[in-house]
XYZ file of C-alpha atoms in Angstrom:
556
model
C 20.743 -2.849 -33.069
C 18.796 -5.591 -31.601
C 19.885 -9.298 -31.280
C 18.030 -12.563 -30.727
C 20.685 -14.981 -29.536
C 19.736 -18.858 -29.719
C 15.915 -18.332 -30.143
C 13.965 -22.107 -30.105
C 10.845 -22.386 -31.648
C 7.683 -24.661 -31.355
C 4.135 -23.909 -30.101
C 4.007 -26.150 -26.301
C 8.034 -26.429 -25.405
C 10.239 -24.317 -23.287
C 12.329 -21.546 -25.399
C 14.597 -18.715 -24.486
C 16.450 -15.630 -25.772
C 18.535 -12.759 -25.194
C 17.475 -9.480 -26.840
C 19.440 -6.013 -26.412
C 17.433 -2.831 -26.822
C 19.895 0.309 -27.552
C 17.721 3.468 -26.281
C 18.798 6.653 -28.006
C 18.570 10.412 -26.783
C 17.859 9.070 -23.424
C 18.339 12.453 -21.881
C 15.285 13.444 -23.712
C 12.984 10.195 -22.260
C 9.809 11.023 -20.300
C 7.138 9.733 -18.671
C 5.271 8.546 -21.714
C 6.330 4.847 -22.635
C 9.078 4.230 -24.807
C 8.854 0.945 -26.686
C 11.475 -1.144 -28.432
C 11.358 -3.448 -31.590
C 9.313 -6.522 -31.607
C 11.413 -9.576 -30.890
C 10.423 -13.283 -31.157
C 10.813 -16.198 -28.783
C 9.552 -19.416 -29.666
C 5.996 -18.418 -31.457
C 5.343 -15.403 -29.699
C 6.086 -11.785 -29.867
C 7.613 -9.843 -27.185
C 8.735 -6.045 -26.836
C 10.001 -3.874 -23.938
C 9.064 -1.043 -22.685
C 10.460 1.549 -20.507
C 9.389 5.098 -19.192
C 10.516 8.139 -16.689
C 8.873 7.270 -13.001
C 8.710 10.238 -11.045
C 8.219 9.750 -6.842
C 8.497 11.864 -3.927
C 11.609 11.670 -3.505
C 13.581 10.034 -6.327
C 13.292 9.365 -9.817
C 13.785 5.990 -12.002
C 13.856 4.295 -15.089
C 10.997 1.657 -15.132
C 11.469 -1.011 -17.723
C 8.697 -3.698 -18.088
C 8.598 -6.712 -20.453
C 5.532 -6.811 -22.632
C 3.983 -10.051 -24.176
C 2.242 -8.453 -27.626
C -1.083 -9.999 -29.360
C -1.643 -11.886 -26.461
C -4.498 -13.607 -26.952
C -3.845 -16.649 -24.778
C -2.212 -16.811 -21.490
C 1.811 -17.109 -21.495
C 4.311 -18.076 -18.835
C 7.720 -16.822 -18.514
C 10.424 -15.740 -16.050
C 13.066 -13.442 -16.981
C 15.871 -11.264 -16.208
C 16.568 -7.296 -17.094
C 20.144 -5.600 -17.269
C 21.109 -1.872 -17.843
C 24.745 -2.604 -19.577
C 27.378 -0.439 -18.366
C 29.399 0.056 -21.653
C 32.544 0.488 -20.074
C 32.986 -1.689 -17.147
C 30.646 -5.145 -17.758
C 31.391 -5.693 -14.129
C 29.247 -2.877 -12.987
C 26.319 -3.830 -15.482
C 22.850 -3.793 -13.100
C 20.828 -7.004 -13.799
C 17.362 -8.110 -11.558
C 15.412 -11.047 -12.413
C 12.141 -12.666 -11.083
C 14.191 -14.841 -8.948
C 12.883 -18.218 -10.596
C 9.309 -16.980 -10.268
C 7.188 -17.495 -13.711
C 5.047 -15.126 -14.415
C 1.408 -15.401 -16.551
C 0.865 -12.856 -19.551
C -2.608 -12.759 -20.212
C -4.225 -10.166 -22.788
C -5.570 -7.640 -19.422
C -1.840 -8.412 -17.564
C 0.573 -8.426 -20.859
C 3.060 -6.860 -19.084
C 5.442 -7.470 -16.054
C 8.822 -5.842 -14.506
C 10.528 -3.438 -12.642
C 9.017 -0.315 -11.471
C 12.135 1.003 -9.641
C 14.506 -0.587 -11.828
C 17.599 1.829 -11.207
C 17.348 5.744 -9.776
C 17.779 8.358 -12.873
C 20.535 9.746 -10.850
C 22.500 6.738 -10.618
C 21.748 5.985 -14.210
C 23.006 9.219 -15.350
C 26.053 9.278 -12.568
C 29.076 10.126 -15.412
C 30.967 7.530 -12.630
C 28.851 4.680 -14.415
C 28.865 3.769 -18.010
C 25.356 2.866 -18.218
C 24.815 5.905 -20.961
C 27.322 6.998 -23.403
C 26.677 9.529 -26.054
C 23.237 9.871 -25.013
C 22.743 5.905 -25.683
C 21.673 3.296 -23.121
C 21.613 -0.095 -23.599
C 19.015 -2.913 -21.859
C 19.141 -6.302 -21.919
C 16.314 -8.975 -21.584
C 16.821 -12.606 -21.370
C 13.688 -14.489 -21.399
C 12.681 -18.222 -20.601
C 9.357 -18.955 -21.770
C 7.823 -22.160 -19.938
C 5.766 -24.865 -21.386
C 2.159 -25.307 -20.754
C 2.574 -28.382 -18.199
C 5.601 -26.608 -16.365
C 3.978 -23.189 -16.187
C 1.291 -24.822 -14.277
C 3.947 -27.049 -12.269
C 5.004 -23.475 -10.853
C 1.784 -21.632 -10.517
C -0.325 -23.744 -9.131
C -0.291 -25.125 -5.905
C 1.023 -28.674 -5.323
C -2.513 -30.356 -4.113
C -4.249 -28.857 -7.154
C -1.711 -30.453 -9.207
C -2.875 -34.347 -7.552
C -5.126 -36.085 -10.402
C -8.834 -36.023 -8.760
C -8.735 -39.719 -8.347
C -6.142 -39.632 -6.141
C -7.934 -36.869 -3.873
C -10.924 -37.450 -1.456
C -13.747 -35.297 -3.059
C -14.024 -33.066 0.102
C -10.374 -32.693 0.126
C -10.806 -31.115 -3.285
C -13.767 -28.954 -2.740
C -11.766 -27.376 0.139
C -8.552 -26.975 -2.085
C -10.066 -25.594 -4.952
C -12.989 -23.537 -3.935
C -10.571 -20.601 -3.152
C -9.829 -20.405 -7.071
C -14.097 -19.979 -7.919
C -15.267 -16.666 -6.577
C -18.467 -17.737 -7.024
C -18.415 -20.952 -5.212
C -17.551 -19.326 -1.944
C -17.097 -16.409 0.456
C -13.626 -14.673 0.088
C -12.077 -13.738 3.601
C -10.917 -10.115 3.150
C -8.054 -9.979 4.991
C -6.322 -13.692 3.362
C -8.092 -13.621 0.189
C -9.045 -17.165 0.428
C -12.324 -18.818 0.912
C -10.527 -22.313 2.525
C -11.355 -23.027 6.038
C -9.083 -24.632 8.311
C -7.440 -25.231 11.695
C -5.228 -22.089 10.930
C -7.696 -20.115 9.555
C -10.563 -20.625 12.122
C -14.303 -20.367 10.960
C -15.589 -17.759 8.524
C -17.371 -15.155 10.225
C -19.591 -12.081 8.744
C -20.341 -8.621 9.734
C -22.454 -5.260 8.347
C -22.423 -2.756 10.146
C -20.316 -4.001 13.388
C -22.725 -7.165 13.506
C -22.854 -10.606 12.666
C -24.901 -11.432 10.291
C -27.268 -14.605 10.368
C -26.783 -16.868 7.708
C -29.631 -16.499 5.470
C -28.456 -12.842 4.985
C -24.752 -13.710 4.268
C -25.209 -12.491 0.659
C -26.281 -9.084 1.347
C -25.221 -5.628 0.869
C -22.026 -4.321 2.765
C -21.332 -7.752 4.442
C -17.701 -8.351 5.435
C -16.713 -12.092 5.215
C -13.414 -13.181 7.608
C -12.023 -16.212 9.240
C -12.191 -15.780 12.923
C -8.319 -15.950 13.369
C -7.710 -13.147 10.582
C -10.227 -10.971 12.664
C -8.805 -11.763 16.013
C -5.301 -11.019 14.710
C -6.147 -7.483 13.204
C -4.107 -5.021 14.637
C -6.932 -2.172 14.779
C -10.163 -4.145 15.184
C -11.745 -4.369 18.502
C -15.265 -4.961 20.397
C -16.977 -2.310 22.491
C -19.791 -4.500 23.980
C -21.390 -7.012 21.366
C -20.231 -4.489 18.229
C -17.001 -4.964 16.260
C -15.280 -1.641 15.879
C -13.060 -0.599 12.914
C -13.201 -3.411 10.706
C -14.051 -1.506 7.546
C -10.871 0.697 8.033
C -8.947 -2.104 8.824
C -10.178 -3.822 5.504
C -9.332 -0.955 3.540
C -6.041 -0.486 5.563
C -5.022 -4.264 4.804
C -6.556 -3.884 0.622
C -2.880 -1.737 0.206
C -0.413 -4.160 2.017
C 1.398 -7.291 0.057
C 1.553 -10.628 2.301
C 5.374 -10.879 2.713
C 4.676 -14.667 2.183
C 2.040 -15.020 -1.029
C 2.057 -11.318 -2.459
C -1.507 -11.134 -2.227
C -3.097 -8.283 -0.682
C -4.698 -7.856 2.403
C -1.992 -8.170 5.083
C -2.964 -6.518 8.005
C -0.670 -8.130 10.582
C 2.384 -6.613 10.967
C 5.677 -7.127 12.621
C 5.681 -5.655 16.078
C 9.800 -4.008 15.018
C 8.148 -0.613 14.306
C 10.707 0.109 11.981
C 9.986 -3.085 10.236
C 8.230 -3.168 7.057
C 6.875 -6.837 6.829
C 3.346 -7.672 7.005
C 1.305 -11.059 6.947
C -1.844 -12.650 6.211
C -2.461 -14.428 9.232
C -2.665 -17.893 8.159
C 0.747 -17.459 5.821
C 2.395 -16.093 9.109
C 1.305 -19.111 10.985
C 2.237 -21.414 8.200
C 5.811 -19.592 8.971
C 8.280 -21.713 11.352
C 10.436 -18.409 12.020
C 8.107 -16.325 13.099
C 7.634 -15.638 17.077
C 3.988 -14.926 18.520
C 2.630 -14.087 21.936
C -0.717 -14.886 21.830
C -1.995 -12.583 24.756
C -1.120 -9.640 23.289
C -1.904 -10.767 19.678
C 1.629 -9.770 18.872
C 4.193 -11.224 16.234
C 7.723 -11.152 15.198
C 8.791 -12.024 11.817
C 11.656 -14.358 11.019
C 13.977 -11.356 10.965
C 13.191 -9.604 14.265
C 12.295 -12.852 16.316
C 15.120 -12.344 18.360
C 13.919 -9.596 19.782
C 11.883 -9.311 22.915
C 7.932 -8.432 23.290
C 6.927 -6.285 26.198
C 6.430 -9.110 28.695
C 9.788 -10.525 28.304
C 11.871 -7.623 29.950
C 14.415 -9.420 32.555
C 13.791 -9.161 36.399
C 16.326 -6.298 36.145
C 14.420 -4.615 33.741
C 10.823 -5.124 35.576
C 12.607 -3.589 38.992
C 13.735 -0.473 37.603
C 10.428 0.113 35.690
C 8.577 -0.597 38.977
C 11.471 1.828 41.298
C 10.787 4.619 38.421
C 6.775 4.043 38.892
C 6.937 4.562 42.771
C 9.349 8.122 42.074
C 7.016 8.926 39.357
C 4.033 8.729 41.416
C 5.809 9.967 44.623
C 5.771 13.054 42.539
C 2.445 14.932 42.175
C 0.899 16.165 38.896
C 1.698 19.759 38.102
C -0.934 20.791 35.694
C -4.423 21.872 37.088
C -7.328 19.896 36.300
C -8.899 22.273 34.197
C -5.950 21.957 31.889
C -5.873 18.462 31.395
C -9.462 18.342 31.379
C -9.851 19.798 27.817
C -7.346 17.579 26.423
C -8.671 14.788 24.291
C -5.978 12.271 22.933
C -6.327 9.577 20.156
C -4.051 7.203 18.880
C -2.696 6.227 15.195
C -0.772 3.021 14.254
C 0.627 2.780 17.861
C 1.928 -0.317 19.122
C 1.257 -2.370 22.200
C 4.160 -0.721 24.114
C 2.890 3.139 23.139
C -0.499 2.312 23.771
C 0.537 1.248 27.323
C 2.522 4.594 27.621
C -0.390 6.215 26.326
C -2.760 4.611 28.849
C -0.399 5.334 31.795
C 0.100 8.888 30.945
C -3.683 9.427 31.105
C -3.958 7.567 34.551
C -1.807 9.850 36.343
C -2.986 12.903 34.180
C -6.425 12.786 33.734
C -6.560 13.396 30.456
C -9.410 11.820 28.023
C -8.758 9.104 25.789
C -10.884 8.360 22.396
C -10.826 5.223 20.642
C -11.983 7.422 17.360
C -10.943 10.455 15.804
C -13.764 12.771 17.127
C -14.301 16.548 16.806
C -13.101 17.118 20.474
C -10.294 15.301 20.275
C -7.223 17.804 20.207
C -4.012 16.112 20.189
C -3.414 12.747 17.711
C -0.249 10.856 19.054
C 1.005 9.091 16.036
C 3.398 6.303 15.796
C 7.020 7.183 13.927
C 9.547 5.768 12.601
C 13.660 6.150 12.801
C 13.248 8.619 10.437
C 10.528 10.797 12.600
C 7.547 9.641 9.882
C 4.404 8.421 10.548
C 1.818 5.838 8.697
C -0.653 8.057 6.421
C -3.799 6.690 8.080
C -7.193 8.545 7.708
C -6.711 9.573 11.528
C -3.787 11.457 10.259
C -5.735 13.059 7.180
C -8.522 14.029 9.564
C -6.580 15.409 12.093
C -4.397 17.479 9.527
C -8.021 19.037 8.001
C -8.947 19.643 11.612
C -6.116 21.342 12.693
C -5.367 19.294 15.953
C -1.737 18.652 17.168
C -0.248 15.313 15.595
C 2.681 14.569 18.153
C 5.003 11.760 18.236
C 5.001 9.402 21.363
C 8.129 11.420 22.968
C 5.761 14.050 23.848
C 3.784 11.741 26.420
C 6.911 10.635 27.615
C 8.311 14.297 27.915
C 4.683 15.189 29.922
C 5.288 11.585 32.211
C 8.854 12.345 33.019
C 8.157 16.197 33.866
C 4.834 15.565 35.649
C 3.436 18.515 34.053
C 2.120 19.310 30.228
C 5.566 20.489 28.224
C 5.503 22.599 24.784
C 4.040 20.427 21.846
C 5.620 22.300 19.008
C 9.345 20.363 19.448
C 6.928 16.905 18.859
C 4.954 18.064 15.946
C 5.542 15.373 13.276
C 6.380 16.663 10.199
C 6.812 13.912 7.892
C 4.892 10.674 6.755
C 6.162 7.989 5.680
C 5.172 8.931 1.760
C 7.627 12.007 1.763
C 4.997 14.652 2.810
C 5.931 17.461 5.182
C 4.687 20.022 7.226
C 0.911 18.675 7.245
C 0.066 19.029 10.383
C 1.959 22.655 10.877
C -0.297 23.827 7.879
C -3.266 22.581 9.299
C -2.773 24.347 12.219
C -1.850 27.569 10.502
C -4.932 27.078 8.614
C -7.306 26.540 11.292
C -5.970 29.642 13.224
C -6.798 31.838 10.435
C -9.814 30.284 9.987
C -9.484 29.613 6.560
C -11.550 27.580 4.351
C -11.709 23.930 3.819
C -8.855 22.516 1.502
C -11.472 21.016 -1.130
C -13.642 23.857 -1.164
C -15.615 24.606 -4.520
C -13.695 21.504 -5.847
C -16.232 18.698 -7.620
C -14.782 14.987 -7.651
C -16.086 11.570 -9.712
C -14.365 8.591 -9.178
C -14.369 6.568 -12.286
C -13.511 3.000 -13.150
C -12.788 -0.035 -10.208
C -11.985 1.151 -6.736
C -11.834 -1.119 -3.914
C -15.223 -0.669 -2.777
C -14.398 0.355 0.841
C -11.324 2.246 -0.059
C -13.371 4.357 -2.825
C -15.895 5.475 0.211
C -12.691 6.002 2.682
C -12.048 8.960 -0.409
C -15.393 10.074 -1.151
C -15.755 10.739 2.850
C -11.941 12.246 2.982
C -12.895 14.814 0.341
C -16.306 15.485 1.513
C -14.883 16.626 4.804
C -12.196 18.597 3.088
C -15.378 20.608 1.810
C -15.622 19.488 -1.769
C -18.777 17.582 -3.276
C -18.879 14.158 -4.695
C -20.767 13.781 -8.185
C -22.732 10.919 -9.694
C -21.958 10.508 -13.669
C -25.076 12.214 -14.477
C -24.737 15.514 -12.232
C -20.960 15.236 -13.622
C -21.909 15.660 -17.350
C -25.030 18.155 -16.704
C -22.437 20.380 -14.662
C -20.042 20.237 -17.902
C -23.525 21.474 -20.295
C -24.109 24.171 -18.189
C -20.140 25.626 -17.679
C -19.579 24.862 -21.259
C -15.784 25.629 -21.057
C -13.221 23.268 -18.978
C -13.560 23.330 -15.577
C -10.445 23.147 -13.173
C -12.692 22.758 -10.165
C -14.142 19.179 -11.840
C -11.500 16.436 -11.527
C -12.277 13.085 -12.374
C -10.289 10.588 -10.200
C -8.873 7.205 -11.237
C -7.281 4.450 -9.143
C -3.501 5.060 -9.340
C -2.878 1.403 -7.993
C 1.363 1.474 -8.483
C 0.882 -2.509 -7.891
C -1.319 -2.965 -11.183
C 0.850 -3.604 -14.598
C 1.632 -0.604 -16.514
C -0.650 -1.272 -19.324
C -3.458 -1.529 -16.569
C -2.693 1.730 -15.286
C -2.369 3.024 -18.842
C -6.120 1.823 -19.709
C -7.696 3.424 -16.463
C -5.786 7.171 -17.200
C -7.297 6.840 -20.715
C -10.925 5.945 -19.752
C -10.736 8.517 -17.111
C -9.410 10.981 -20.073
C -12.595 10.093 -22.483
C -14.707 10.829 -19.551
C -12.888 14.118 -19.002
C -13.289 14.854 -22.514
C -16.970 14.575 -22.877
C -17.369 16.703 -18.990
C -14.345 19.033 -20.094
C -12.715 18.094 -16.390
C -9.385 17.155 -15.301
C -7.868 14.010 -14.425
C -6.115 12.658 -11.496
C -4.405 9.324 -9.680
C -6.215 9.113 -6.518
C -2.720 9.714 -4.952
C -3.327 13.468 -5.888
C -6.150 13.603 -3.003
C -3.776 11.967 -0.694
C -0.559 13.994 -1.515
C -2.654 16.997 -1.305
C -4.741 16.090 1.900
C -1.289 15.232 3.535
C 0.531 18.087 3.167
C -2.798 20.521 3.090
C -2.118 22.225 -0.043
C -3.285 21.527 -3.594
C -0.815 19.844 -5.689
C -0.559 21.033 -9.365
C -3.178 20.352 -11.506
C -2.377 18.939 -14.907
C -3.153 21.394 -17.666
C -6.636 21.675 -19.230
C -7.080 20.417 -22.805
């Protein structure tokens, strides 16, 4: 049964309605999309889509609102609910919190990827499923054209052109037109202000002259966005790690504006808030430590930076330091001279611990994951999980020790090298286990590289630097990256379907489900031509992080 309550018709007026979708045979719901009947609000057609989304730890029911035949932009805010059929007070409802979303021909669906865990949906104590029937309710408010502009555009752009200084008007609108100015790789705007600093250009670690700013491989960044990017640093006049930091930031959404490129994180290690520098600077409750380039978000602004310890704390640190130095380092110089340590996502305090350990022990610290590195020291959260960085994956492939910072603390306390195994990282924040251990065991047996004999072709749109990083990882893991011509010629030679040739598309969970589905269909079309297998790019990351090949889809 579908219900439309209080529909209001009109071509450019606000309208609203409630629709209920009765889904039968819920137990058979799978990863394929299941669409509701079409319903009408105002002049527009809509429908809902639900599907079963698998995750590393939990499985979810995902629910989206879909604009049907969306030739022109539509603007709407909405709420979605799973009805408890036995206790209405237990109904689970999620909404857009007043935010108006734009539906277009390219992005015609918006919703909740992790609406409800399947185990909660199926729990007999809840009334979400009765007689294998689930009821989803959608309440939509369709905004008028003028109202949508007021919701979606910055206040200064809503002012009439006559009321604005021409120079101010150009500055405020330049970031909306990619062709009119260069965009900062971090904060995603071309607008230059006192908060952002001037726009700089770099290629291969060197600043680019004005006449070459449009050249290949040039990265444009605001001065302050660059200075506050945690993993970027100078060696002499050469800028290091900019490309990798841009790739890392391209997957992080700003906690203020919601756009990606947010490389600046809260100093509190367990906090997931990330920001563009101008956005954080405009947030009054953030707290800053300028000398250390550290920030505490509003939720953790009452915490202390490393330099803010009490006098008693400083005295204790000095006393401990004296006690440590009075006890001599026990390990022989020959043992420590062989150790080369590298850090991964370390906080300022952890970097200090690592530097102090190197000073008293004589081990070498490497700024990059070079072949001679023996130990990667990774920052971990309260669950012991580390971030899945490029260094982390490369250490696994090389069979290096991947240890948490407690190993450094234990060695410093004992003034000797302690056994590494109790401190080995077992988990990453995406749920993969035992990658470092598997890497060491594989290396000790002289096993071939994980992707040995595999061929990869990357299709569709990727963030260019991220694609370059992925290609570098698969080659490092023993695979070969194909061009389109070599892909098709290889399929002609092999004839039958090949499970060693993989078509990779960007499985970006942040884009709409429809866009994701279209990416996969394009990859599948190419796979049919080349008799290959389709995978999302996350298959590569999951396989590398655990150092074992994830299952492949069946050949067709």
